[in-house]
C-alpha positions as a Python dict, from the first residue, in 0.01 Angstrom:
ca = {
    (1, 'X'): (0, 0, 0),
    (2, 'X'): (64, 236, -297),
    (3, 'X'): (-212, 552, -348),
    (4, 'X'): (-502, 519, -573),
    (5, 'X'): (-459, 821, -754),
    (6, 'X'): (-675, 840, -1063),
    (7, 'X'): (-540, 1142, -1132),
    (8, 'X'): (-804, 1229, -1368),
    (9, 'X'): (-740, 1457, -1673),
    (10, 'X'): (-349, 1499, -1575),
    (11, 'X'): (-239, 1234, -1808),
    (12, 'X'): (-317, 1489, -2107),
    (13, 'X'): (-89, 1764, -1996),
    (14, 'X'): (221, 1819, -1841),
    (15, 'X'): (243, 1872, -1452),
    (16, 'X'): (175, 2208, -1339),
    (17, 'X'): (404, 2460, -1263),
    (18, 'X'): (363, 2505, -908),
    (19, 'X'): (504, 2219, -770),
    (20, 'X'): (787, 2224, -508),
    (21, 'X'): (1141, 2288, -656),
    (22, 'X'): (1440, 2145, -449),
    (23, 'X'): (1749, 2330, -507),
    (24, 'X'): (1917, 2036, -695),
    (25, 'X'): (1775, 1839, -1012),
    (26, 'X'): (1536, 1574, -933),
    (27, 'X'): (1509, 1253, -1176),
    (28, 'X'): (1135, 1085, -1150),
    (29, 'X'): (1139, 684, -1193),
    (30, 'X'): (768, 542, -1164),
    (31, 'X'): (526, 324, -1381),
    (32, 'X'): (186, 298, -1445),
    (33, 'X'): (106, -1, -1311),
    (34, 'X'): (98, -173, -981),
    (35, 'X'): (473, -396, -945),
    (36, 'X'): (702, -558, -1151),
    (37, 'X'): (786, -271, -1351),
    (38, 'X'): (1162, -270, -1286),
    (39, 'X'): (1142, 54, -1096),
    (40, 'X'): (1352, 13, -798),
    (41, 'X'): (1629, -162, -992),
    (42, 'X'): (1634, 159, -1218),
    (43, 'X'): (1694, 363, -890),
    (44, 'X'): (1999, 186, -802),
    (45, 'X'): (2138, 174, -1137),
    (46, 'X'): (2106, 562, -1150),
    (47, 'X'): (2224, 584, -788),
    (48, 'X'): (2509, 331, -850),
    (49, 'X'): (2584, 561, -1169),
    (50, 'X'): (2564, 911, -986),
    (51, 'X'): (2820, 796, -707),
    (52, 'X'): (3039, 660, -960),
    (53, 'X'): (3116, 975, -1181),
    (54, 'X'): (3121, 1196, -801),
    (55, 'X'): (2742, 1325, -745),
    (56, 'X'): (2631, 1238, -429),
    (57, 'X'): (2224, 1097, -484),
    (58, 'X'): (1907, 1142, -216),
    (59, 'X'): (1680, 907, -260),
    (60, 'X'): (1305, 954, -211),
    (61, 'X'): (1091, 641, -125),
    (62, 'X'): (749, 668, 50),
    (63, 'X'): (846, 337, 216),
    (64, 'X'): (515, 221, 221),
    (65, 'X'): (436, -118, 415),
    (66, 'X'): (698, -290, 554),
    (67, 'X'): (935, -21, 335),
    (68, 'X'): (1111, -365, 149),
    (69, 'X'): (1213, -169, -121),
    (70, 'X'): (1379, 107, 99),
    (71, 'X'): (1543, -189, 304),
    (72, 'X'): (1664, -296, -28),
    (73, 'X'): (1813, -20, -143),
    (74, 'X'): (1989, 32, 147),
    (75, 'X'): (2146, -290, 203),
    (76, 'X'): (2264, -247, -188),
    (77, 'X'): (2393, 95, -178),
    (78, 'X'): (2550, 64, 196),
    (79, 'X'): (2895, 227, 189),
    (80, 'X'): (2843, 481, -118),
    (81, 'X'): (2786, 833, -83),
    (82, 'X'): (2387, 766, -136),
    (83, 'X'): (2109, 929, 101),
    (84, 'X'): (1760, 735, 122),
    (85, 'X'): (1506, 951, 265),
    (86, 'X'): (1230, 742, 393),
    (87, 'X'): (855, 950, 446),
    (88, 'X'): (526, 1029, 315),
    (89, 'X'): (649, 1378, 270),
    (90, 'X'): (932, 1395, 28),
    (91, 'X'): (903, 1746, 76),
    (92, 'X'): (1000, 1729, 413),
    (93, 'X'): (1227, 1466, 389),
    (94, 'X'): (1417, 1604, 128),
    (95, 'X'): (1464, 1938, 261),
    (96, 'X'): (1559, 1778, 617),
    (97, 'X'): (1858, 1595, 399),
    (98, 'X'): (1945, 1909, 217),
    (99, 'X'): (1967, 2116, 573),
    (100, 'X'): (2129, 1804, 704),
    (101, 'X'): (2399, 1766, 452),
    (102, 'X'): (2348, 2088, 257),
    (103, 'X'): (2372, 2047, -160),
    (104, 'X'): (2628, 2125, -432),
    (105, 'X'): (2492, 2293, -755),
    (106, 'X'): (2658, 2510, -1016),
    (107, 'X'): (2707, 2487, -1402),
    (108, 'X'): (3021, 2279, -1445),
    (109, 'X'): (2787, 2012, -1212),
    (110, 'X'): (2694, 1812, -1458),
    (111, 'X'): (2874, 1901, -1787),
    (112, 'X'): (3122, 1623, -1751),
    (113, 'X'): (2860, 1401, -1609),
    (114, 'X'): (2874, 1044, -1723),
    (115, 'X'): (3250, 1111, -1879),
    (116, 'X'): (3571, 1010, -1830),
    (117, 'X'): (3687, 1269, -1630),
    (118, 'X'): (3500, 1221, -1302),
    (119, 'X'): (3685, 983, -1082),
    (120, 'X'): (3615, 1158, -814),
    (121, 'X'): (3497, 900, -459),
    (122, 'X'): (3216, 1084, -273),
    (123, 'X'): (3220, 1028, 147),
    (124, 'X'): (2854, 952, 294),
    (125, 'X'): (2836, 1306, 431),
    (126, 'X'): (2913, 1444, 130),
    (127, 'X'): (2684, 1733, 17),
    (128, 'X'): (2366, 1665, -221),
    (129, 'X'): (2407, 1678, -606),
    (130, 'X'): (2094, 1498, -766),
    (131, 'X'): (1752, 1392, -600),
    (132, 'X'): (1584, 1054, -765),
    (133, 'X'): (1227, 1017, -701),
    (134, 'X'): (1158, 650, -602),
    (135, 'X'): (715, 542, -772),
    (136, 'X'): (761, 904, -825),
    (137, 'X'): (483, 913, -1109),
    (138, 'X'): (197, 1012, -934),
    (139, 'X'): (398, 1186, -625),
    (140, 'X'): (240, 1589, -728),
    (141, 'X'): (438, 1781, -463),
    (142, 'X'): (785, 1758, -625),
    (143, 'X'): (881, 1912, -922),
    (144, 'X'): (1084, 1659, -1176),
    (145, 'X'): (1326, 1759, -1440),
    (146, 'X'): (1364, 1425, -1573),
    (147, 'X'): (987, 1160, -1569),
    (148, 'X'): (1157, 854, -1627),
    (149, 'X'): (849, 578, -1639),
    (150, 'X'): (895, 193, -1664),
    (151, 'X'): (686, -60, -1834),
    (152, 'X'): (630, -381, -1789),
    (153, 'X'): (691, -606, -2105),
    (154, 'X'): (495, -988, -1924),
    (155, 'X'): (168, -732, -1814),
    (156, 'X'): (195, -399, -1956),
    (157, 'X'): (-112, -256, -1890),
    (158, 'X'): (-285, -562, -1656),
    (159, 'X'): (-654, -576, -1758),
    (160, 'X'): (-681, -238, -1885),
    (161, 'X'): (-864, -119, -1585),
    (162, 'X'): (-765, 142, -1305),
    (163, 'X'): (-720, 88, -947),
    (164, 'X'): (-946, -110, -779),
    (165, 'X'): (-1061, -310, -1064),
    (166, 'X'): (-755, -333, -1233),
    (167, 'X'): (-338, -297, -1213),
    (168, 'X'): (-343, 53, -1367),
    (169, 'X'): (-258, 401, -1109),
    (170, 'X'): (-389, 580, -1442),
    (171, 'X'): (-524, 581, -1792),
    (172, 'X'): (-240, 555, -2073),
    (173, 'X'): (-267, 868, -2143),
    (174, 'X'): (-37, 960, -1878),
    (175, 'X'): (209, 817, -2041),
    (176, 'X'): (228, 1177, -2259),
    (177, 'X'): (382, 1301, -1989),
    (178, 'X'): (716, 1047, -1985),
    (179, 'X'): (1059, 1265, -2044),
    (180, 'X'): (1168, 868, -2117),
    (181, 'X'): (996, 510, -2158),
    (182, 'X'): (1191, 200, -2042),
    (183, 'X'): (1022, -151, -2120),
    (184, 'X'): (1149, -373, -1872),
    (185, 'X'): (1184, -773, -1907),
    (186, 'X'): (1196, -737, -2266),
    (187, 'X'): (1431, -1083, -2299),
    (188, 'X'): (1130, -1286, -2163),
    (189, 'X'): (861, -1180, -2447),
    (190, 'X'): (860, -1202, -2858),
    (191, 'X'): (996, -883, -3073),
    (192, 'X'): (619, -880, -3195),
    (193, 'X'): (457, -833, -2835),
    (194, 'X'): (767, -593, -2801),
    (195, 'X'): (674, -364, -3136),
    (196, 'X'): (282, -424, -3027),
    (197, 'X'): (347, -225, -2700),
    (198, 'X'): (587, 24, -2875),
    (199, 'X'): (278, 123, -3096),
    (200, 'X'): (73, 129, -2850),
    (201, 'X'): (326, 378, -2608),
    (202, 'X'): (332, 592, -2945),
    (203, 'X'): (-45, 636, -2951),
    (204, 'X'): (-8, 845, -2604),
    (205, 'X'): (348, 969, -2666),
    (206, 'X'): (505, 1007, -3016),
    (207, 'X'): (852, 1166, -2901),
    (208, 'X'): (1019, 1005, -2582),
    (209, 'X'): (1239, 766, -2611),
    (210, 'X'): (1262, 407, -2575),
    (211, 'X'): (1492, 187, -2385),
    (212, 'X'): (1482, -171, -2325),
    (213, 'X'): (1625, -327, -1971),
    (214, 'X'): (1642, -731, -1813),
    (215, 'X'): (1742, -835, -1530),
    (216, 'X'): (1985, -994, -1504),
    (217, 'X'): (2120, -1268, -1218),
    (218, 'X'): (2428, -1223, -1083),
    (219, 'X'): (2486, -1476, -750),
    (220, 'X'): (2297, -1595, -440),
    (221, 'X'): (2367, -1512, -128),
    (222, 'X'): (2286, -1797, 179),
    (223, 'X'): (1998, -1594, 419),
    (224, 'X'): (2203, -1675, 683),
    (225, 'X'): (2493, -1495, 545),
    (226, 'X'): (2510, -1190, 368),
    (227, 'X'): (2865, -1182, 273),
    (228, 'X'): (2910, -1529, 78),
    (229, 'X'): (2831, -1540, -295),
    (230, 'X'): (2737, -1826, -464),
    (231, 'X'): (2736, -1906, -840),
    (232, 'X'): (2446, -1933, -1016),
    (233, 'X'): (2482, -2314, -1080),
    (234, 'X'): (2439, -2374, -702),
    (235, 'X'): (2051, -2413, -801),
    (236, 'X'): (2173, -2653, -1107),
    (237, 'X'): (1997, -2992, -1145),
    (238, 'X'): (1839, -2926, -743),
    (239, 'X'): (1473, -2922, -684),
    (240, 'X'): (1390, -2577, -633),
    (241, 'X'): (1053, -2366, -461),
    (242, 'X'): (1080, -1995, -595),
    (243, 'X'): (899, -1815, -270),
    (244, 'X'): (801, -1454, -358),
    (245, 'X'): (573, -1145, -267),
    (246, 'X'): (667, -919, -606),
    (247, 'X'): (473, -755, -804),
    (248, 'X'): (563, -1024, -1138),
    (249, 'X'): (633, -1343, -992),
    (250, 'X'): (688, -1493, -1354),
    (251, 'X'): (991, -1321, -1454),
    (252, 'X'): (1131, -1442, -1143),
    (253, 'X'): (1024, -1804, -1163),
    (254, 'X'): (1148, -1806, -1583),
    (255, 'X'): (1510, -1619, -1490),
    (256, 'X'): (1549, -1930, -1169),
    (257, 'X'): (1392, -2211, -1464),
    (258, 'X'): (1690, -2079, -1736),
    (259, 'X'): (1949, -2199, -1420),
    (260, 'X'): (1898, -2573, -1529),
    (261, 'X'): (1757, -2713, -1164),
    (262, 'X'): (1560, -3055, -1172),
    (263, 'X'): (1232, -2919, -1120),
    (264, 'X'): (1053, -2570, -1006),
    (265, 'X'): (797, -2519, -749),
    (266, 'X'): (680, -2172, -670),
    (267, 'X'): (446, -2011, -396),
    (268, 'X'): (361, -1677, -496),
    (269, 'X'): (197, -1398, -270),
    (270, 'X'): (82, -1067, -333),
    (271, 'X'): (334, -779, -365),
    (272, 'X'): (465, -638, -43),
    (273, 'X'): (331, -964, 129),
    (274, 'X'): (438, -981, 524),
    (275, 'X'): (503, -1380, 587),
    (276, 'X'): (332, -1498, 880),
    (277, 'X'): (354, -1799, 1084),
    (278, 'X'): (64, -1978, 924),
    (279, 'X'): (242, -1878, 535),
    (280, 'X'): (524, -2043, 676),
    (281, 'X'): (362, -2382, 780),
    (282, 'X'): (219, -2339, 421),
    (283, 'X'): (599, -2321, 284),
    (284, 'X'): (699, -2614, 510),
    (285, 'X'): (432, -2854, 388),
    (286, 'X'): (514, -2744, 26),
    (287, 'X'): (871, -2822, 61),
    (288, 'X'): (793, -3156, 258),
    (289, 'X'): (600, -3263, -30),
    (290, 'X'): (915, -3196, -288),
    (291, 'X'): (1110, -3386, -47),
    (292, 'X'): (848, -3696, -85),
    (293, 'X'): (840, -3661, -464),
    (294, 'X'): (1203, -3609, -518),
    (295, 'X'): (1380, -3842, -240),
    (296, 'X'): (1625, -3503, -186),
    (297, 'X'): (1569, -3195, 23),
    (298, 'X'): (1446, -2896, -195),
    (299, 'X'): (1650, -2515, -222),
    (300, 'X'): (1386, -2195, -131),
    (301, 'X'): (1491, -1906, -355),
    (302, 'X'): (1391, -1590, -281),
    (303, 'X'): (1439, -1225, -416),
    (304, 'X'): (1635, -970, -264),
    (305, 'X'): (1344, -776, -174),
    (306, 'X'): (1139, -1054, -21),
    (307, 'X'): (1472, -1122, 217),
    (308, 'X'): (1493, -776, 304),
    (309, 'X'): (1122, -766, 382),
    (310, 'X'): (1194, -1018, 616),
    (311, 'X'): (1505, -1194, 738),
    (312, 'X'): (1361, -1294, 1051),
    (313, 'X'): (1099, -1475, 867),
    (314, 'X'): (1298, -1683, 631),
    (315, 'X'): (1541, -1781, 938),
    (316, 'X'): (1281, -2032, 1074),
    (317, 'X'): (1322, -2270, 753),
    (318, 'X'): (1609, -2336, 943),
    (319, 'X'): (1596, -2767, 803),
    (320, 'X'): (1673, -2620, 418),
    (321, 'X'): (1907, -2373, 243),
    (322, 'X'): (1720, -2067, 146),
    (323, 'X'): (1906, -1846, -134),
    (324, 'X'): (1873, -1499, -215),
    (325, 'X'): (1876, -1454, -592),
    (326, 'X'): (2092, -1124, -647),
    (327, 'X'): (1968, -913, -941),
    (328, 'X'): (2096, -622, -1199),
    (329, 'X'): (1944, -414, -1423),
    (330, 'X'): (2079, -402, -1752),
    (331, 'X'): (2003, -246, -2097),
    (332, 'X'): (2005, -415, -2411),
    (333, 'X'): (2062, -262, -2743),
    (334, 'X'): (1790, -327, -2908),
    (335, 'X'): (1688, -96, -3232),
    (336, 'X'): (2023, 154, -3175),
    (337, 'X'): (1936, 196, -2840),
    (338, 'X'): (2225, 165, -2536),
    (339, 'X'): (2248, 228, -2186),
    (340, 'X'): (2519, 524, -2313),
    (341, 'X'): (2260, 652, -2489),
    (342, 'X'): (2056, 635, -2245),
    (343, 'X'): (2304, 845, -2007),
    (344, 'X'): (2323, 1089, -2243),
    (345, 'X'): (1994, 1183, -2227),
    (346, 'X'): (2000, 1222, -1826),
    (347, 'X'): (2282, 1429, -1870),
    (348, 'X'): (2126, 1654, -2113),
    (349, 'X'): (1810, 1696, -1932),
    (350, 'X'): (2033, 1775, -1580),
    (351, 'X'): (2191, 2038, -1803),
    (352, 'X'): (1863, 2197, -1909),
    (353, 'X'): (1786, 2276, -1531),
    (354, 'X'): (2136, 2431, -1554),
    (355, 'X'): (2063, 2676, -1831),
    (356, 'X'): (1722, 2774, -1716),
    (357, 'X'): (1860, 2877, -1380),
    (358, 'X'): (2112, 3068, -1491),
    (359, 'X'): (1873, 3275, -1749),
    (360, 'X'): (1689, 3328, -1432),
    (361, 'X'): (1998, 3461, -1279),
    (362, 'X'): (2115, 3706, -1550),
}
């Protein structure tokens, strides 16, 4: 389960100084609220990013519960020079990947980042050049050059209440202390509930910047086998039961309805949910009562993370085809913003740890 961290009174001011420092810049991505914030798709688009201009990532996850989104990320980035560190104690994780595969840091490091010029292809032992903080928000024992913080366009804020009684791990006034602001699932709202929660962001932070991301569907693969893709269409005019454990089960269910399939069922658990035996009977009688209704045999379509949570699980609906709905995170341009612009901004901030090192040095 995530940490209820209240964090009182940190929201107004920025982290203190004493935190860790790991030899090599560390990028933050977290939210404020519990799931569905985009946060783990961010990781792997800056991961996917740092391998392809030749910086070799470390990725921090807690890997709390069954550690789905760790899974995840590992199936994804499998075969890239990426390190996921999996632990309670970043510290200690990170600094056993650093001794492990020892770091590269100097100030031509990231100059050219995000350029041209790098075409360089990183090997898996290659040594360490950036550290990304996976629901690194309200992790205090590592010091961030870069507080990247995702927001949720369907249910910003929840009910407006912290942890227990609400979705929020703080008050919005944490949000002050955001280098950048994404708002994720943007394409599924109205411009005006999109300007409503930029005004709102502005009351606790007048100067980061905003981005705007979707995710967007790319293939399903069979749970049975990894290694076929299959077009989006295969779910076209079928009867279909969205299964899912995420945090926002409703941006998943709309992205599956925009497909065309007949009709959409959907069974939705809590975030991080661990299917049972007695969900699955729950599943079967679901998908027996489709069949009734339908006179054909319905198509379970899950999310990466709920196969990667677990496999084993999914391979007892062995009598129908269970897809795995294969997502990207993407940026839209929206009010002059891009995802170059975006990069930029990493880049810059990566260089700032640059200069303030060397001062130190001279």
């Amino acid at each position: 389960m995530f940490p209820i961290l209240h964090l009182a009174g940190l929201g107004e001011r920025k982290l203190p100084d004493h935190l860790f420092r790991l030899p090599v810049p560390v990028i933050s991505v977290g939210n404020l609220t519990w799931g569905g914030n985009g946060k783990t798709p961010m990781v792997e688009l800056l991961a996917r990013s740092f391998v392809e201009e030749g910086y070799s990532p470390l990725i921090l996850t807690r890997g709390y519960g069954s550690a789905d989104e760790a899974k995840m990320l590992q199936r994804q980035l499998q075969g890239t020079s990426t390190k996921i560190g999996v632990g309670a104690d970043r510290v200690a994780t990170a600094l056993r990947f650093l001794e492990q595969y020892g770091f590269t840091y100097s100030p031509a490091t990231f100059e050219k980042l995000f350029s041209e010029e790098n075409t360089e292809i990183l090997a898996s032992n290659d040594p360490i050049g950036v550290a990304i903080l996976d629901d690194g928000m309200q992790h205090l024992s590592v010091r961030r050059d870069l507080e990247i913080v995702m927001v949720n366009a369907l249910m910003p804020w929840g009910n407006h209440h912290l942890l227990p009684l609400g979705s929020l791990r703080e008050p919005l006034t944490a949000l002050c202390r955001a280098d950048v602001l994404v708002i994720h699932h943007v394409d599924l709202v109205h411009s005006k509930d999109i300007d409503t929660l930029k005004s709102t962001i502005r009351k606790a932070n007048k100067s980061a910047p905003i981005f705007f991301t979707k995710m967007t569907p790319i293939y399903f693969f069979p749970s049975r086998d990894l290694s076929t893709e299959l077009p989006l269409m295969a779910v076209e005019n079928a009867t279909v039961l969205c299964l899912s454990g995420i945090g926002c089960a409703d941006s998943f269910i709309q992205r599956i309805e925009r497909m065309g399939p007949r009709f959409v069922d959907h069974l939705n658990f809590s975030d991080h949910h661990s299917f049972e035996m007695q969900d699955l009977e729950m599943v079967r009688t679901r998908l027996q009562a489709l069949e009734s209704k339908f006179d054909s045999k319905p198509i379970v379509v899950v999310t990466e993370k709920d196969y990667d949570r677990a496999p084993e699980v999914l391979e007892r609906l062995k009598q129908y085809e269970v897809l795995v709905l294969c997502s990207r995170l993407q940026f839209l341009e929206y009010k002059g913003t891009t995802e170059d612009r975006f990069k930029k901004i990493v880049r810059e901030y990566l260089c700032r740890r640059l200069d303030v090192n060397m001062s130190a040095l001279s």
